[in-house]
Short mmCIF file of C-alpha atoms in Angstrom, two decimals:
data_model
loop_
_atom_site.label_atom_id
_atom_site.label_comp_id
_atom_site.label_asym_id
_atom_site.label_seq_id
_atom_site.Cartn_x
_atom_site.Cartn_y
_atom_site.Cartn_z
CA UNK A 1 -137.61 74.62 -34.35
CA UNK A 2 -134.45 72.75 -35.34
CA UNK A 3 -133.35 69.38 -33.96
CA UNK A 4 -129.79 68.06 -34.24
CA UNK A 5 -129.28 64.55 -32.94
CA UNK A 6 -126.84 61.63 -32.83
CA UNK A 7 -128.06 58.06 -33.22
CA UNK A 8 -126.93 54.49 -32.92
CA UNK A 9 -127.68 52.17 -35.88
CA UNK A 10 -130.73 50.87 -34.00
CA UNK A 11 -132.02 54.32 -33.14
CA UNK A 12 -131.79 55.57 -36.74
CA UNK A 13 -134.13 52.90 -38.15
CA UNK A 14 -137.35 54.97 -37.81
CA UNK A 15 -135.77 57.72 -39.93
CA UNK A 16 -134.95 55.49 -42.92
CA UNK A 17 -138.15 56.65 -44.64
CA UNK A 18 -136.68 60.17 -44.76
CA UNK A 19 -133.00 59.28 -45.09
CA UNK A 20 -133.37 57.06 -48.16
CA UNK A 21 -135.18 59.55 -50.46
CA UNK A 22 -132.91 62.37 -49.23
CA UNK A 23 -129.87 60.27 -50.14
CA UNK A 24 -131.25 59.40 -53.58
CA UNK A 25 -132.08 63.01 -54.36
CA UNK A 26 -128.81 64.41 -53.02
CA UNK A 27 -126.55 62.16 -55.08
CA UNK A 28 -128.66 62.57 -58.21
CA UNK A 29 -127.74 66.27 -58.06
CA UNK A 30 -124.45 67.98 -58.95
CA UNK A 31 -121.59 67.43 -58.45
CA UNK A 32 -122.31 63.67 -58.28
CA UNK A 33 -125.11 63.40 -60.88
CA UNK A 34 -125.71 59.74 -59.97
CA UNK A 35 -129.23 59.40 -61.38
CA UNK A 36 -129.37 55.86 -62.76
CA UNK A 37 -127.42 52.61 -62.98
CA UNK A 38 -125.46 52.04 -66.18
CA UNK A 39 -127.00 49.36 -68.39
CA UNK A 40 -123.91 48.40 -70.39
CA UNK A 41 -121.46 46.18 -68.48
CA UNK A 42 -118.43 47.40 -70.42
CA UNK A 43 -119.17 50.93 -71.64
CA UNK A 44 -119.98 52.57 -68.34
CA UNK A 45 -119.90 56.02 -66.79
CA UNK A 46 -117.56 56.72 -63.85
CA UNK A 47 -118.50 54.49 -60.94
CA UNK A 48 -121.21 52.70 -62.92
CA UNK A 49 -123.73 55.50 -62.44
CA UNK A 50 -125.17 57.70 -65.17
CA UNK A 51 -126.57 61.23 -65.18
CA UNK A 52 -129.20 60.01 -67.65
CA UNK A 53 -132.79 59.87 -66.43
CA UNK A 54 -134.49 56.47 -66.31
CA UNK A 55 -136.01 55.72 -69.70
CA UNK A 56 -133.87 58.25 -71.56
CA UNK A 57 -131.11 57.41 -74.04
CA UNK A 58 -127.57 57.48 -72.61
CA UNK A 59 -125.05 59.19 -74.90
CA UNK A 60 -122.21 57.02 -73.53
CA UNK A 61 -123.55 53.53 -74.22
CA UNK A 62 -126.66 54.19 -76.35
CA UNK A 63 -128.93 52.31 -73.94
CA UNK A 64 -131.79 53.44 -71.73
CA UNK A 65 -131.17 52.97 -67.99
CA UNK A 66 -133.98 51.24 -66.14
CA UNK A 67 -132.93 51.43 -62.49
CA UNK A 68 -132.17 54.35 -60.17
CA UNK A 69 -128.55 54.73 -59.08
CA UNK A 70 -129.52 53.87 -55.53
CA UNK A 71 -132.52 51.62 -55.00
CA UNK A 72 -134.41 51.92 -51.71
CA UNK A 73 -133.94 48.31 -50.60
CA UNK A 74 -130.29 48.46 -51.63
CA UNK A 75 -129.71 51.50 -49.41
CA UNK A 76 -131.54 50.15 -46.37
CA UNK A 77 -129.66 46.87 -46.63
CA UNK A 78 -126.37 48.75 -46.87
CA UNK A 79 -127.14 50.92 -43.85
CA UNK A 80 -128.22 47.86 -41.86
CA UNK A 81 -125.01 46.05 -42.81
CA UNK A 82 -122.87 48.93 -41.58
CA UNK A 83 -124.43 48.86 -38.14
CA UNK A 84 -124.12 45.09 -37.85
CA UNK A 85 -120.52 44.81 -39.02
CA UNK A 86 -118.63 47.68 -37.29
CA UNK A 87 -118.94 50.53 -34.78
CA UNK A 88 -121.24 53.00 -36.54
CA UNK A 89 -122.80 56.35 -35.62
CA UNK A 90 -125.35 58.63 -37.30
CA UNK A 91 -126.13 62.33 -37.11
CA UNK A 92 -129.16 64.19 -38.47
CA UNK A 93 -130.59 67.65 -38.57
CA UNK A 94 -134.32 68.32 -38.82
CA UNK A 95 -136.60 71.32 -39.09
CA UNK A 96 -140.37 71.66 -38.88
CA UNK A 97 -140.77 70.02 -42.29
CA UNK A 98 -138.55 67.00 -41.70
CA UNK A 99 -135.00 65.76 -42.13
CA UNK A 100 -132.69 68.34 -43.72
CA UNK A 101 -129.33 66.52 -43.60
CA UNK A 102 -127.72 63.32 -42.37
CA UNK A 103 -124.26 61.85 -41.90
CA UNK A 104 -123.04 58.34 -41.16
CA UNK A 105 -119.56 57.40 -39.95
CA UNK A 106 -117.85 54.23 -38.80
CA UNK A 107 -114.63 53.01 -37.23
CA UNK A 108 -112.10 50.78 -39.01
CA UNK A 109 -108.42 50.37 -39.72
CA UNK A 110 -107.15 52.29 -42.79
CA UNK A 111 -106.23 49.10 -44.67
CA UNK A 112 -109.75 47.74 -44.15
CA UNK A 113 -111.30 51.00 -45.35
CA UNK A 114 -109.17 50.88 -48.50
CA UNK A 115 -110.12 47.28 -49.21
CA UNK A 116 -113.81 48.12 -48.91
CA UNK A 117 -114.00 51.51 -50.60
CA UNK A 118 -111.63 50.96 -53.53
CA UNK A 119 -111.96 48.27 -56.20
CA UNK A 120 -108.20 47.67 -56.17
CA UNK A 121 -107.36 48.30 -52.54
CA UNK A 122 -103.66 47.45 -52.77
CA UNK A 123 -102.36 50.84 -53.86
CA UNK A 124 -104.77 52.82 -51.71
CA UNK A 125 -104.18 50.46 -48.80
CA UNK A 126 -100.46 51.17 -48.83
CA UNK A 127 -101.03 54.90 -49.27
CA UNK A 128 -103.64 55.09 -46.49
CA UNK A 129 -101.50 53.07 -44.09
CA UNK A 130 -98.58 55.43 -44.77
CA UNK A 131 -100.78 58.48 -44.14
CA UNK A 132 -102.95 57.18 -41.29
CA UNK A 133 -101.02 54.34 -39.65
CA UNK A 134 -102.53 51.06 -38.49
CA UNK A 135 -104.84 52.19 -35.68
CA UNK A 136 -108.60 52.52 -36.29
CA UNK A 137 -109.85 55.87 -37.57
CA UNK A 138 -113.30 57.28 -38.19
CA UNK A 139 -114.39 57.06 -41.81
CA UNK A 140 -116.94 59.78 -42.60
CA UNK A 141 -118.80 57.68 -45.12
CA UNK A 142 -121.72 59.86 -46.20
CA UNK A 143 -122.92 63.42 -45.68
CA UNK A 144 -126.02 64.47 -47.62
CA UNK A 145 -128.76 67.08 -47.47
CA UNK A 146 -132.40 67.47 -48.41
CA UNK A 147 -132.18 70.81 -50.20
CA UNK A 148 -135.92 70.89 -50.80
CA UNK A 149 -136.35 71.46 -47.06
CA UNK A 150 -133.17 73.50 -46.51
CA UNK A 151 -131.57 74.88 -49.69
CA UNK A 152 -128.40 76.27 -48.06
CA UNK A 153 -126.32 76.13 -44.89
CA UNK A 154 -126.41 72.35 -44.46
CA UNK A 155 -122.73 72.21 -43.46
CA UNK A 156 -122.91 75.04 -40.92
CA UNK A 157 -122.49 72.54 -38.04
CA UNK A 158 -119.83 70.44 -39.75
CA UNK A 159 -117.18 70.78 -37.04
CA UNK A 160 -119.50 70.02 -34.14
CA UNK A 161 -121.11 66.96 -35.69
CA UNK A 162 -117.77 65.55 -36.82
CA UNK A 163 -116.40 65.94 -33.29
CA UNK A 164 -119.57 64.36 -31.90
CA UNK A 165 -119.37 61.37 -34.22
CA UNK A 166 -115.67 60.91 -33.43
CA UNK A 167 -116.39 60.98 -29.70
CA UNK A 168 -119.04 58.30 -30.05
CA UNK A 169 -116.67 56.14 -32.09
CA UNK A 170 -113.68 56.89 -29.80
CA UNK A 171 -111.48 58.15 -32.65
CA UNK A 172 -108.91 60.94 -32.69
CA UNK A 173 -108.53 60.99 -36.48
CA UNK A 174 -111.13 61.04 -39.24
CA UNK A 175 -110.79 60.62 -42.99
CA UNK A 176 -113.08 60.96 -45.96
CA UNK A 177 -113.03 61.33 -49.73
CA UNK A 178 -115.05 63.89 -51.63
CA UNK A 179 -115.60 65.69 -54.91
CA UNK A 180 -117.49 68.49 -53.14
CA UNK A 181 -115.17 71.47 -52.36
CA UNK A 182 -117.50 72.65 -49.59
CA UNK A 183 -116.76 69.49 -47.61
CA UNK A 184 -113.11 70.52 -47.36
CA UNK A 185 -113.86 74.21 -46.85
CA UNK A 186 -116.20 73.44 -43.93
CA UNK A 187 -113.53 71.34 -42.22
CA UNK A 188 -110.96 74.14 -42.50
CA UNK A 189 -113.48 76.72 -41.32
CA UNK A 190 -114.61 74.79 -38.24
CA UNK A 191 -111.53 72.80 -37.21
CA UNK A 192 -108.66 74.98 -38.36
CA UNK A 193 -105.98 74.72 -41.00
CA UNK A 194 -103.57 73.00 -38.59
CA UNK A 195 -105.90 70.05 -38.09
CA UNK A 196 -106.53 69.45 -41.78
CA UNK A 197 -104.50 67.56 -44.32
CA UNK A 198 -106.31 67.99 -47.63
CA UNK A 199 -104.81 65.72 -50.25
CA UNK A 200 -105.50 67.01 -53.73
CA UNK A 201 -106.26 64.62 -56.57
CA UNK A 202 -102.76 64.50 -58.04
CA UNK A 203 -101.24 63.39 -54.72
CA UNK A 204 -103.45 60.40 -54.06
CA UNK A 205 -104.06 57.27 -56.17
CA UNK A 206 -107.74 58.19 -56.59
CA UNK A 207 -109.71 60.68 -58.71
CA UNK A 208 -111.36 62.23 -55.63
CA UNK A 209 -109.94 64.52 -52.96
CA UNK A 210 -108.95 62.87 -49.70
CA UNK A 211 -109.25 64.75 -46.41
CA UNK A 212 -107.65 63.83 -43.07
CA UNK A 213 -108.54 65.60 -39.82
CA UNK A 214 -106.39 64.77 -36.79
CA UNK A 215 -106.12 65.67 -33.09
CA UNK A 216 -109.88 65.72 -32.70
CA UNK A 217 -109.81 64.78 -29.00
CA UNK A 218 -108.18 68.13 -28.28
CA UNK A 219 -111.37 69.75 -29.55
CA UNK A 220 -113.79 67.45 -27.70
#
């Protein structure tokens, strides 16, 4: 039996014990390979996370990482902070064994998203304001799966859960960044080519792809 549900930040709290390890495991895998925190303050891997296992020697800096990329307390504090600081909504899917995937989204103005998600928000802030305007949009912050419990098909409901999150956050446009091609493919499959603006790496001042989905209320 499968369960697909939407949650408020308060309602999601009992599922943290499944969400946190699923998040850690998902982003330690390809294509992210965020296994541990970089030890060297200057010679660091992209984003400050290394693919090197804790206790092993990193070929980039020559040091042994000691901490996981995402510590449990760090993640719970971050998730709590989202719910306390802005309109936030969660979605999960579960089977008989437990949580198989989760997504969290929140509402904010494009300039505020840029300032938070990019170390130098000036360039991205201008670009995002040009692309998205000044009204609040839904930022699809995280989508991750527990592939031990469900190895494939974790984006099969992408369109419906995106629309559901947008409805709860009262947004007609969503945006997200990704290095996972399936995240863009699922959007095109479920919401149609006309609704999608997929900005490839060379067109955006960022090394990730940037996806914009508009006119969502027409699909709600």
